């Protein structure tokens, strides 16, 4: 059990570090910069912000914590590509939702008993989980930390040079 | 001990998945595409390939496995920015070095006894490690997986649309 608590801390510390680095980057990008494309004809910054918010929001049910807080994000920022909708939420709104979602996740992370991190996530059945125990809740955080890094590497391109 | 082996597997599986995804992407980028910039006035693909190769090569000593295989990569792809050197290795050479480095890492990963993953990495002293046991070798892999994702998100921009 001591080992498990230690692993959970390693993974969650990594997550928190990446969230903080992303928030630091976002605080240094103006709303106008977020409206720019990361590269010609590629996703706009605002789409990536909405996408990250939507994916993290869905971690709430995926980790079996609670329902998504802003389910309207998914059709715009996951199911559709950038420019799939002509009207998208304002950057200021998305920034607030992004922070709220991550706070809610962190609050749930802190409340989850260590051993429960090694139970199944919502997209795997009890039966499949017996065969593939690595499909646990902690692994979702591991994977989503990488997803965040992937898009942070892209958002970074919006910075002034 | 069973817990430790399971956790090591979770982290290494994640690493292997990201290496495979990166190799798949690189196989779908021509040498000419790698010479392009990921965005206007940003790093060229070939610089990022060399950078990833250099950082992974240095994981060999950082994980206390062995010396770096291609120490000449570091001055060009870590210490200097892109275009810091007028002559850089050909894409074909870097592709081969990248594969060789990752194979050597994987071979060392497979040989390392589970419990040794939780010993210190080379950049932390025995004394500091007692206070910060999360600065272990497995955490290096966790962090470098994120680093790889960060740059894979950028390399992806070189793909044709």
Short mmCIF file of N, CA and C in Angstrom, two decimals, chain A:
data_model
loop_
_atom_site.label_atom_id
_atom_site.label_comp_id
_atom_site.label_asym_id
_atom_site.label_seq_id
_atom_site.Cartn_x
_atom_site.Cartn_y
_atom_site.Cartn_z
N UNK A 1 0.83 -1.21 0.00
CA UNK A 1 0.00 0.00 0.00
C UNK A 1 0.86 1.26 0.00
N UNK A 2 1.96 1.21 0.69
CA UNK A 2 2.86 2.35 0.70
C UNK A 2 3.39 2.59 -0.73
N UNK A 3 3.70 1.52 -1.42
CA UNK A 3 4.14 1.61 -2.81
C UNK A 3 3.07 2.27 -3.67
N UNK A 4 1.84 1.83 -3.50
CA UNK A 4 0.75 2.38 -4.32
C UNK A 4 0.61 3.88 -4.10
N UNK A 5 0.66 4.31 -2.85
CA UNK A 5 0.52 5.74 -2.55
C UNK A 5 1.65 6.53 -3.22
N UNK A 6 2.81 5.93 -3.24
CA UNK A 6 3.96 6.58 -3.85
C UNK A 6 3.79 6.72 -5.36
N UNK A 7 3.30 5.67 -6.03
CA UNK A 7 3.07 5.74 -7.49
C UNK A 7 2.04 6.80 -7.81
N UNK A 8 0.95 6.79 -7.03
CA UNK A 8 -0.13 7.75 -7.27
C UNK A 8 0.43 9.17 -7.16
N UNK A 9 1.26 9.37 -6.16
CA UNK A 9 1.86 10.71 -5.99
C UNK A 9 2.74 11.06 -7.18
N UNK A 10 3.53 10.11 -7.68
CA UNK A 10 4.39 10.37 -8.84
C UNK A 10 3.57 10.82 -10.04
N UNK A 11 2.49 10.10 -10.29
CA UNK A 11 1.67 10.40 -11.48
C UNK A 11 0.92 11.72 -11.30
N UNK A 12 0.37 11.93 -10.11
CA UNK A 12 -0.40 13.16 -9.89
C UNK A 12 0.51 14.40 -9.84
N UNK A 13 1.70 14.25 -9.31
CA UNK A 13 2.64 15.38 -9.31
C UNK A 13 3.00 15.77 -10.75
N UNK A 14 3.16 14.76 -11.58
CA UNK A 14 3.47 14.99 -12.99
C UNK A 14 2.29 15.74 -13.65
N UNK A 15 1.09 15.28 -13.38
CA UNK A 15 -0.12 15.94 -13.89
C UNK A 15 -0.18 17.41 -13.45
N UNK A 16 -0.01 17.62 -12.16
CA UNK A 16 -0.11 19.00 -11.63
C UNK A 16 0.95 19.90 -12.25
N UNK A 17 2.14 19.37 -12.43
CA UNK A 17 3.21 20.15 -13.05
C UNK A 17 2.84 20.57 -14.46
N UNK A 18 2.22 19.68 -15.21
CA UNK A 18 1.86 19.99 -16.59
C UNK A 18 0.66 20.95 -16.66
N UNK A 19 -0.26 20.79 -15.73
CA UNK A 19 -1.38 21.74 -15.67
C UNK A 19 -0.84 23.14 -15.35
N UNK A 20 0.05 23.22 -14.39
CA UNK A 20 0.62 24.53 -14.02
C UNK A 20 1.39 25.15 -15.19
N UNK A 21 2.15 24.33 -15.91
CA UNK A 21 2.91 24.85 -17.05
C UNK A 21 1.96 25.34 -18.15
N UNK A 22 0.85 24.63 -18.32
CA UNK A 22 -0.13 25.03 -19.34
C UNK A 22 -0.81 26.34 -18.92
N UNK A 23 -1.15 26.44 -17.65
CA UNK A 23 -1.78 27.68 -17.18
C UNK A 23 -0.83 28.86 -17.31
N UNK A 24 0.42 28.61 -17.05
CA UNK A 24 1.42 29.67 -17.18
C UNK A 24 1.49 30.14 -18.64
N UNK A 25 1.49 29.19 -19.55
CA UNK A 25 1.50 29.53 -20.98
C UNK A 25 0.23 30.30 -21.35
N UNK A 26 -0.93 29.80 -20.93
CA UNK A 26 -2.20 30.45 -21.29
C UNK A 26 -2.26 31.87 -20.73
N UNK A 27 -1.72 32.08 -19.54
CA UNK A 27 -1.71 33.42 -18.96
C UNK A 27 -0.83 34.38 -19.75
N UNK A 28 0.07 33.82 -20.51
CA UNK A 28 0.97 34.65 -21.32
C UNK A 28 0.52 34.76 -22.78
N UNK A 29 -0.65 34.23 -23.07
CA UNK A 29 -1.22 34.38 -24.41
C UNK A 29 -2.47 35.25 -24.30
N UNK A 30 -2.56 36.29 -25.11
CA UNK A 30 -3.75 37.14 -25.10
C UNK A 30 -4.89 36.41 -25.79
N UNK A 31 -6.12 36.89 -25.58
CA UNK A 31 -7.27 36.31 -26.28
C UNK A 31 -7.04 36.41 -27.79
N UNK A 32 -6.43 37.51 -28.21
CA UNK A 32 -6.18 37.71 -29.64
C UNK A 32 -5.18 36.67 -30.16
N UNK A 33 -4.16 36.40 -29.37
CA UNK A 33 -3.20 35.36 -29.78
C UNK A 33 -3.88 33.99 -29.87
N UNK A 34 -4.79 33.73 -28.96
CA UNK A 34 -5.51 32.44 -28.98
C UNK A 34 -6.36 32.28 -30.24
N UNK A 35 -6.76 33.41 -30.83
CA UNK A 35 -7.56 33.34 -32.05
C UNK A 35 -6.71 32.98 -33.26
N UNK A 36 -5.39 33.02 -33.10
CA UNK A 36 -4.49 32.69 -34.19
C UNK A 36 -4.33 31.19 -34.37
N UNK A 37 -3.88 30.80 -35.56
CA UNK A 37 -3.61 29.39 -35.84
C UNK A 37 -2.20 29.03 -35.35
N UNK A 38 -2.04 27.80 -34.88
CA UNK A 38 -0.72 27.38 -34.39
C UNK A 38 0.27 27.28 -35.55
N UNK A 39 -0.23 27.03 -36.74
CA UNK A 39 0.57 27.00 -37.98
C UNK A 39 -0.45 27.23 -39.10
N UNK A 40 0.02 27.64 -40.28
CA UNK A 40 -0.93 27.97 -41.35
C UNK A 40 -1.93 26.84 -41.63
N UNK A 41 -3.20 27.19 -41.61
CA UNK A 41 -4.30 26.24 -41.88
C UNK A 41 -4.40 25.12 -40.85
N UNK A 42 -3.83 25.32 -39.68
CA UNK A 42 -3.96 24.33 -38.60
C UNK A 42 -4.92 24.87 -37.54
N UNK A 43 -5.13 24.10 -36.49
CA UNK A 43 -6.04 24.50 -35.42
C UNK A 43 -5.70 25.86 -34.84
N UNK A 44 -6.75 26.59 -34.46
CA UNK A 44 -6.54 27.83 -33.73
C UNK A 44 -6.27 27.52 -32.26
N UNK A 45 -5.59 28.41 -31.60
CA UNK A 45 -5.33 28.24 -30.17
C UNK A 45 -6.61 28.05 -29.38
N UNK A 46 -7.63 28.82 -29.72
CA UNK A 46 -8.89 28.74 -28.97
C UNK A 46 -9.53 27.36 -29.13
N UNK A 47 -9.36 26.77 -30.30
CA UNK A 47 -9.90 25.42 -30.48
C UNK A 47 -9.16 24.43 -29.57
N UNK A 48 -7.85 24.57 -29.50
CA UNK A 48 -7.08 23.65 -28.64
C UNK A 48 -7.42 23.85 -27.17
N UNK A 49 -7.63 25.10 -26.77
CA UNK A 49 -8.05 25.36 -25.39
C UNK A 49 -9.40 24.69 -25.12
N UNK A 50 -10.33 24.87 -26.03
CA UNK A 50 -11.65 24.23 -25.88
C UNK A 50 -11.54 22.72 -25.91
N UNK A 51 -10.66 22.22 -26.76
CA UNK A 51 -10.47 20.77 -26.87
C UNK A 51 -9.91 20.21 -25.55
N UNK A 52 -8.90 20.85 -25.02
CA UNK A 52 -8.33 20.38 -23.75
C UNK A 52 -9.38 20.45 -22.64
N UNK A 53 -10.14 21.55 -22.61
CA UNK A 53 -11.18 21.68 -21.58
C UNK A 53 -12.21 20.55 -21.73
N UNK A 54 -12.62 20.28 -22.97
CA UNK A 54 -13.63 19.24 -23.21
C UNK A 54 -13.12 17.86 -22.81
N UNK A 55 -11.88 17.56 -23.17
CA UNK A 55 -11.29 16.25 -22.84
C UNK A 55 -11.13 16.10 -21.33
N UNK A 56 -10.71 17.16 -20.67
CA UNK A 56 -10.56 17.07 -19.21
C UNK A 56 -11.91 16.99 -18.53
N UNK A 57 -12.91 17.68 -19.08
CA UNK A 57 -14.26 17.61 -18.52
C UNK A 57 -14.76 16.16 -18.56
N UNK A 58 -14.48 15.49 -19.65
CA UNK A 58 -14.94 14.10 -19.79
C UNK A 58 -14.14 13.13 -18.92
N UNK A 59 -13.03 13.59 -18.38
CA UNK A 59 -12.31 12.75 -17.42
C UNK A 59 -13.14 12.56 -16.15
N UNK A 60 -14.02 13.52 -15.85
CA UNK A 60 -14.83 13.40 -14.63
C UNK A 60 -15.69 12.13 -14.67
N UNK A 61 -16.47 11.89 -15.75
CA UNK A 61 -17.18 10.60 -15.80
C UNK A 61 -16.25 9.42 -16.10
N UNK A 62 -15.21 9.64 -16.91
CA UNK A 62 -14.31 8.53 -17.25
C UNK A 62 -13.64 7.97 -15.99
N UNK A 63 -13.35 8.85 -15.07
CA UNK A 63 -12.74 8.40 -13.81
C UNK A 63 -13.80 8.02 -12.78
N UNK A 64 -15.05 8.00 -13.22
CA UNK A 64 -16.18 7.64 -12.35
C UNK A 64 -16.33 8.56 -11.15
N UNK A 65 -16.02 9.85 -11.37
CA UNK A 65 -16.20 10.83 -10.30
C UNK A 65 -17.61 11.42 -10.34
N UNK A 66 -17.94 12.01 -11.48
CA UNK A 66 -19.22 12.70 -11.60
C UNK A 66 -19.46 13.00 -13.08
N UNK A 67 -20.64 13.57 -13.38
CA UNK A 67 -20.95 13.95 -14.75
C UNK A 67 -20.04 15.09 -15.22
N UNK A 68 -19.88 15.22 -16.52
CA UNK A 68 -19.16 16.37 -17.07
C UNK A 68 -19.88 17.66 -16.65
N UNK A 69 -19.11 18.70 -16.38
CA UNK A 69 -19.71 19.97 -15.94
C UNK A 69 -20.20 20.78 -17.14
N UNK A 70 -19.47 20.72 -18.24
CA UNK A 70 -19.82 21.51 -19.43
C UNK A 70 -19.96 20.59 -20.64
N UNK A 71 -21.03 19.78 -20.66
CA UNK A 71 -21.17 18.79 -21.75
C UNK A 71 -21.29 19.43 -23.13
N UNK A 72 -21.62 20.72 -23.19
CA UNK A 72 -21.74 21.39 -24.49
C UNK A 72 -20.39 21.55 -25.19
N UNK A 73 -19.31 21.34 -24.46
CA UNK A 73 -17.99 21.48 -25.09
C UNK A 73 -17.72 20.37 -26.09
N UNK A 74 -18.18 19.17 -25.77
CA UNK A 74 -17.83 18.00 -26.59
C UNK A 74 -18.19 18.12 -28.08
N UNK A 75 -19.45 18.50 -28.41
CA UNK A 75 -19.76 18.58 -29.85
C UNK A 75 -18.89 19.57 -30.61
N UNK A 76 -18.51 20.64 -29.95
CA UNK A 76 -17.75 21.71 -30.63
C UNK A 76 -16.25 21.41 -30.68
N UNK A 77 -15.73 20.84 -29.60
CA UNK A 77 -14.27 20.75 -29.47
C UNK A 77 -13.71 19.32 -29.50
N UNK A 78 -14.61 18.33 -29.59
CA UNK A 78 -14.11 16.96 -29.74
C UNK A 78 -14.71 16.34 -31.00
N UNK A 79 -16.04 16.39 -31.09
CA UNK A 79 -16.70 15.73 -32.22
C UNK A 79 -16.47 16.46 -33.54
N UNK A 80 -16.29 17.78 -33.47
CA UNK A 80 -16.08 18.58 -34.69
C UNK A 80 -14.64 19.10 -34.75
N UNK A 81 -14.13 19.29 -35.96
CA UNK A 81 -12.81 19.92 -36.09
C UNK A 81 -12.94 21.42 -35.89
N UNK A 82 -11.81 22.11 -35.86
CA UNK A 82 -11.84 23.56 -35.76
C UNK A 82 -12.61 24.10 -36.98
N UNK A 83 -13.34 25.17 -36.75
CA UNK A 83 -14.18 25.81 -37.77
C UNK A 83 -15.40 24.95 -38.12
N UNK A 84 -15.63 23.87 -37.39
CA UNK A 84 -16.82 23.04 -37.61
C UNK A 84 -18.08 23.79 -37.19
N UNK A 85 -17.92 24.71 -36.26
CA UNK A 85 -19.02 25.56 -35.82
C UNK A 85 -18.62 27.01 -36.08
N UNK A 86 -19.55 27.80 -36.57
CA UNK A 86 -19.18 29.19 -36.85
C UNK A 86 -19.09 29.99 -35.55
N UNK A 87 -19.99 29.71 -34.61
CA UNK A 87 -19.94 30.43 -33.34
C UNK A 87 -19.35 29.52 -32.27
N UNK A 88 -18.26 29.95 -31.66
CA UNK A 88 -17.72 29.17 -30.55
C UNK A 88 -17.62 30.08 -29.33
N UNK A 89 -17.53 29.49 -28.15
CA UNK A 89 -17.48 30.31 -26.93
C UNK A 89 -16.29 31.27 -26.95
N UNK A 90 -16.46 32.39 -26.26
CA UNK A 90 -15.38 33.39 -26.15
C UNK A 90 -14.21 32.81 -25.37
N UNK A 91 -13.03 33.30 -25.69
CA UNK A 91 -11.81 32.84 -25.00
C UNK A 91 -11.94 33.02 -23.49
N UNK A 92 -12.50 34.15 -23.08
CA UNK A 92 -12.59 34.43 -21.63
C UNK A 92 -13.45 33.37 -20.93
N UNK A 93 -14.53 32.97 -21.61
CA UNK A 93 -15.41 31.93 -21.05
C UNK A 93 -14.66 30.60 -20.96
N UNK A 94 -13.98 30.23 -22.04
CA UNK A 94 -13.25 28.95 -22.07
C UNK A 94 -12.13 28.92 -21.02
N UNK A 95 -11.48 30.04 -20.86
CA UNK A 95 -10.41 30.10 -19.85
C UNK A 95 -10.98 29.77 -18.46
N UNK A 96 -12.13 30.35 -18.16
CA UNK A 96 -12.75 30.11 -16.85
C UNK A 96 -13.19 28.66 -16.70
N UNK A 97 -13.76 28.10 -17.78
CA UNK A 97 -14.22 26.71 -17.72
C UNK A 97 -13.03 25.76 -17.55
N UNK A 98 -11.97 26.04 -18.28
CA UNK A 98 -10.75 25.24 -18.18
C UNK A 98 -10.26 25.19 -16.72
N UNK A 99 -10.22 26.33 -16.07
CA UNK A 99 -9.74 26.35 -14.68
C UNK A 99 -10.70 25.60 -13.76
N UNK A 100 -12.00 25.81 -13.99
CA UNK A 100 -13.01 25.18 -13.14
C UNK A 100 -12.96 23.65 -13.26
N UNK A 101 -12.84 23.18 -14.50
CA UNK A 101 -12.76 21.73 -14.74
C UNK A 101 -11.54 21.12 -14.03
N UNK A 102 -10.41 21.78 -14.18
CA UNK A 102 -9.19 21.22 -13.57
C UNK A 102 -9.23 21.27 -12.05
N UNK A 103 -9.89 22.30 -11.53
CA UNK A 103 -10.05 22.36 -10.07
C UNK A 103 -10.93 21.21 -9.58
N UNK A 104 -11.99 20.96 -10.34
CA UNK A 104 -12.90 19.89 -9.96
C UNK A 104 -12.20 18.54 -10.04
N UNK A 105 -11.40 18.35 -11.08
CA UNK A 105 -10.63 17.11 -11.20
C UNK A 105 -9.71 16.95 -9.99
N UNK A 106 -8.98 18.01 -9.68
CA UNK A 106 -8.01 17.94 -8.59
C UNK A 106 -8.68 17.64 -7.26
N UNK A 107 -9.82 18.25 -7.07
CA UNK A 107 -10.57 18.00 -5.83
C UNK A 107 -10.98 16.53 -5.75
N UNK A 108 -11.42 15.97 -6.87
CA UNK A 108 -11.76 14.54 -6.90
C UNK A 108 -10.52 13.66 -6.73
N UNK A 109 -9.42 14.08 -7.35
CA UNK A 109 -8.17 13.32 -7.20
C UNK A 109 -7.82 13.21 -5.71
N UNK A 110 -7.90 14.35 -5.04
CA UNK A 110 -7.50 14.39 -3.63
C UNK A 110 -8.39 13.54 -2.74
N UNK A 111 -9.65 13.38 -3.17
CA UNK A 111 -10.60 12.62 -2.35
C UNK A 111 -10.55 11.12 -2.62
N UNK A 112 -9.91 10.71 -3.70
CA UNK A 112 -9.94 9.28 -4.05
C UNK A 112 -8.94 8.48 -3.21
N UNK A 113 -9.42 7.46 -2.51
CA UNK A 113 -8.48 6.62 -1.75
C UNK A 113 -7.46 5.98 -2.69
N UNK A 114 -6.25 5.84 -2.22
CA UNK A 114 -5.16 5.35 -3.06
C UNK A 114 -5.52 4.06 -3.79
N UNK A 115 -6.07 3.10 -3.10
CA UNK A 115 -6.32 1.79 -3.73
C UNK A 115 -7.33 1.90 -4.88
N UNK A 116 -8.21 2.91 -4.81
CA UNK A 116 -9.23 3.06 -5.85
C UNK A 116 -8.65 3.56 -7.17
N UNK A 117 -7.46 4.12 -7.15
CA UNK A 117 -6.82 4.52 -8.40
C UNK A 117 -6.53 3.31 -9.28
N UNK A 118 -6.45 2.15 -8.66
CA UNK A 118 -6.11 0.94 -9.41
C UNK A 118 -7.34 0.12 -9.75
N UNK A 119 -8.50 0.77 -9.69
CA UNK A 119 -9.74 0.13 -10.14
C UNK A 119 -10.04 0.64 -11.55
N UNK A 120 -10.97 -0.01 -12.21
CA UNK A 120 -11.24 0.26 -13.63
C UNK A 120 -11.75 1.68 -13.88
N UNK A 121 -11.45 2.19 -15.08
CA UNK A 121 -12.11 3.44 -15.50
C UNK A 121 -13.42 3.08 -16.19
N UNK A 122 -14.22 4.09 -16.50
CA UNK A 122 -15.60 3.85 -16.93
C UNK A 122 -15.72 3.19 -18.30
N UNK A 123 -14.69 3.27 -19.12
CA UNK A 123 -14.79 2.72 -20.48
C UNK A 123 -14.30 1.28 -20.59
N UNK A 124 -14.10 0.63 -19.47
CA UNK A 124 -13.71 -0.78 -19.51
C UNK A 124 -14.69 -1.54 -18.61
N UNK A 125 -15.12 -2.68 -19.09
CA UNK A 125 -16.08 -3.47 -18.31
C UNK A 125 -15.35 -4.21 -17.19
N UNK A 126 -16.11 -4.63 -16.19
CA UNK A 126 -15.53 -5.40 -15.07
C UNK A 126 -14.79 -6.62 -15.62
N UNK A 127 -15.41 -7.22 -16.63
CA UNK A 127 -14.85 -8.46 -17.18
C UNK A 127 -13.51 -8.20 -17.89
N UNK A 128 -13.49 -7.19 -18.76
CA UNK A 128 -12.24 -6.88 -19.47
C UNK A 128 -11.16 -6.39 -18.50
N UNK A 129 -11.60 -5.72 -17.47
CA UNK A 129 -10.63 -5.18 -16.52
C UNK A 129 -9.86 -6.30 -15.82
N UNK A 130 -10.53 -7.41 -15.59
CA UNK A 130 -9.84 -8.55 -14.95
C UNK A 130 -8.66 -9.01 -15.81
N UNK A 131 -8.85 -8.95 -17.14
CA UNK A 131 -7.78 -9.38 -18.05
C UNK A 131 -6.74 -8.28 -18.26
N UNK A 132 -7.19 -7.02 -18.19
CA UNK A 132 -6.27 -5.90 -18.47
C UNK A 132 -6.31 -4.88 -17.32
N UNK A 133 -5.71 -5.26 -16.19
CA UNK A 133 -5.79 -4.39 -15.00
C UNK A 133 -5.06 -3.06 -15.13
N UNK A 134 -4.27 -2.93 -16.21
CA UNK A 134 -3.61 -1.63 -16.39
C UNK A 134 -4.59 -0.57 -16.90
N UNK A 135 -5.80 -1.02 -17.29
CA UNK A 135 -6.80 -0.03 -17.74
C UNK A 135 -7.51 0.55 -16.52
N UNK A 136 -6.71 1.10 -15.65
CA UNK A 136 -7.26 1.63 -14.40
C UNK A 136 -7.32 3.16 -14.44
N UNK A 137 -7.85 3.72 -13.38
CA UNK A 137 -8.04 5.17 -13.35
C UNK A 137 -6.71 5.93 -13.39
N UNK A 138 -5.70 5.40 -12.73
CA UNK A 138 -4.41 6.12 -12.74
C UNK A 138 -3.84 6.20 -14.15
N UNK A 139 -4.08 5.16 -14.92
CA UNK A 139 -3.56 5.14 -16.29
C UNK A 139 -4.24 6.21 -17.16
N UNK A 140 -5.48 6.54 -16.83
CA UNK A 140 -6.17 7.61 -17.55
C UNK A 140 -5.42 8.93 -17.33
N UNK A 141 -5.00 9.16 -16.10
CA UNK A 141 -4.27 10.40 -15.80
C UNK A 141 -2.92 10.40 -16.52
N UNK A 142 -2.28 9.24 -16.53
CA UNK A 142 -1.00 9.10 -17.25
C UNK A 142 -1.18 9.47 -18.73
N UNK A 143 -2.18 8.91 -19.35
CA UNK A 143 -2.42 9.16 -20.77
C UNK A 143 -2.83 10.59 -21.05
N UNK A 144 -3.67 11.15 -20.19
CA UNK A 144 -4.14 12.51 -20.42
C UNK A 144 -3.05 13.54 -20.15
N UNK A 145 -2.09 13.20 -19.30
CA UNK A 145 -0.95 14.10 -19.11
C UNK A 145 -0.18 14.21 -20.42
N UNK A 146 -0.01 13.09 -21.10
CA UNK A 146 0.66 13.09 -22.40
C UNK A 146 -0.13 13.88 -23.44
N UNK A 147 -1.44 13.72 -23.42
CA UNK A 147 -2.31 14.45 -24.35
C UNK A 147 -2.16 15.96 -24.14
N UNK A 148 -2.08 16.34 -22.89
CA UNK A 148 -1.91 17.76 -22.55
C UNK A 148 -0.57 18.28 -23.07
N UNK A 149 0.49 17.49 -22.89
CA UNK A 149 1.82 17.87 -23.38
C UNK A 149 1.81 18.04 -24.89
N UNK A 150 1.16 17.11 -25.56
CA UNK A 150 1.07 17.12 -27.03
C UNK A 150 0.52 18.48 -27.50
N UNK A 151 -0.57 18.89 -26.89
CA UNK A 151 -1.18 20.15 -27.33
C UNK A 151 -0.49 21.38 -26.76
N UNK A 152 0.17 21.23 -25.62
CA UNK A 152 0.93 22.37 -25.10
C UNK A 152 2.09 22.70 -26.03
N UNK A 153 2.69 21.65 -26.59
CA UNK A 153 3.77 21.87 -27.56
C UNK A 153 3.28 22.66 -28.77
N UNK A 154 2.00 22.51 -29.07
CA UNK A 154 1.42 23.25 -30.20
C UNK A 154 1.02 24.67 -29.78
N UNK A 155 0.40 24.79 -28.62
CA UNK A 155 -0.03 26.11 -28.14
C UNK A 155 1.17 27.05 -27.97
N UNK A 156 2.30 26.47 -27.63
CA UNK A 156 3.51 27.25 -27.42
C UNK A 156 3.87 28.05 -28.68
N UNK A 157 3.46 27.53 -29.84
CA UNK A 157 3.79 28.19 -31.11
C UNK A 157 3.07 29.52 -31.28
N UNK A 158 2.08 29.79 -30.43
CA UNK A 158 1.34 31.06 -30.52
C UNK A 158 2.10 32.21 -29.86
N UNK A 159 3.11 31.86 -29.09
CA UNK A 159 3.85 32.92 -28.39
C UNK A 159 4.56 33.83 -29.40
N UNK A 160 4.69 35.07 -29.01
CA UNK A 160 5.45 36.03 -29.83
C UNK A 160 6.91 35.59 -29.87
N UNK A 161 7.57 35.89 -30.97
CA UNK A 161 9.02 35.61 -31.04
C UNK A 161 9.76 36.92 -31.08
#
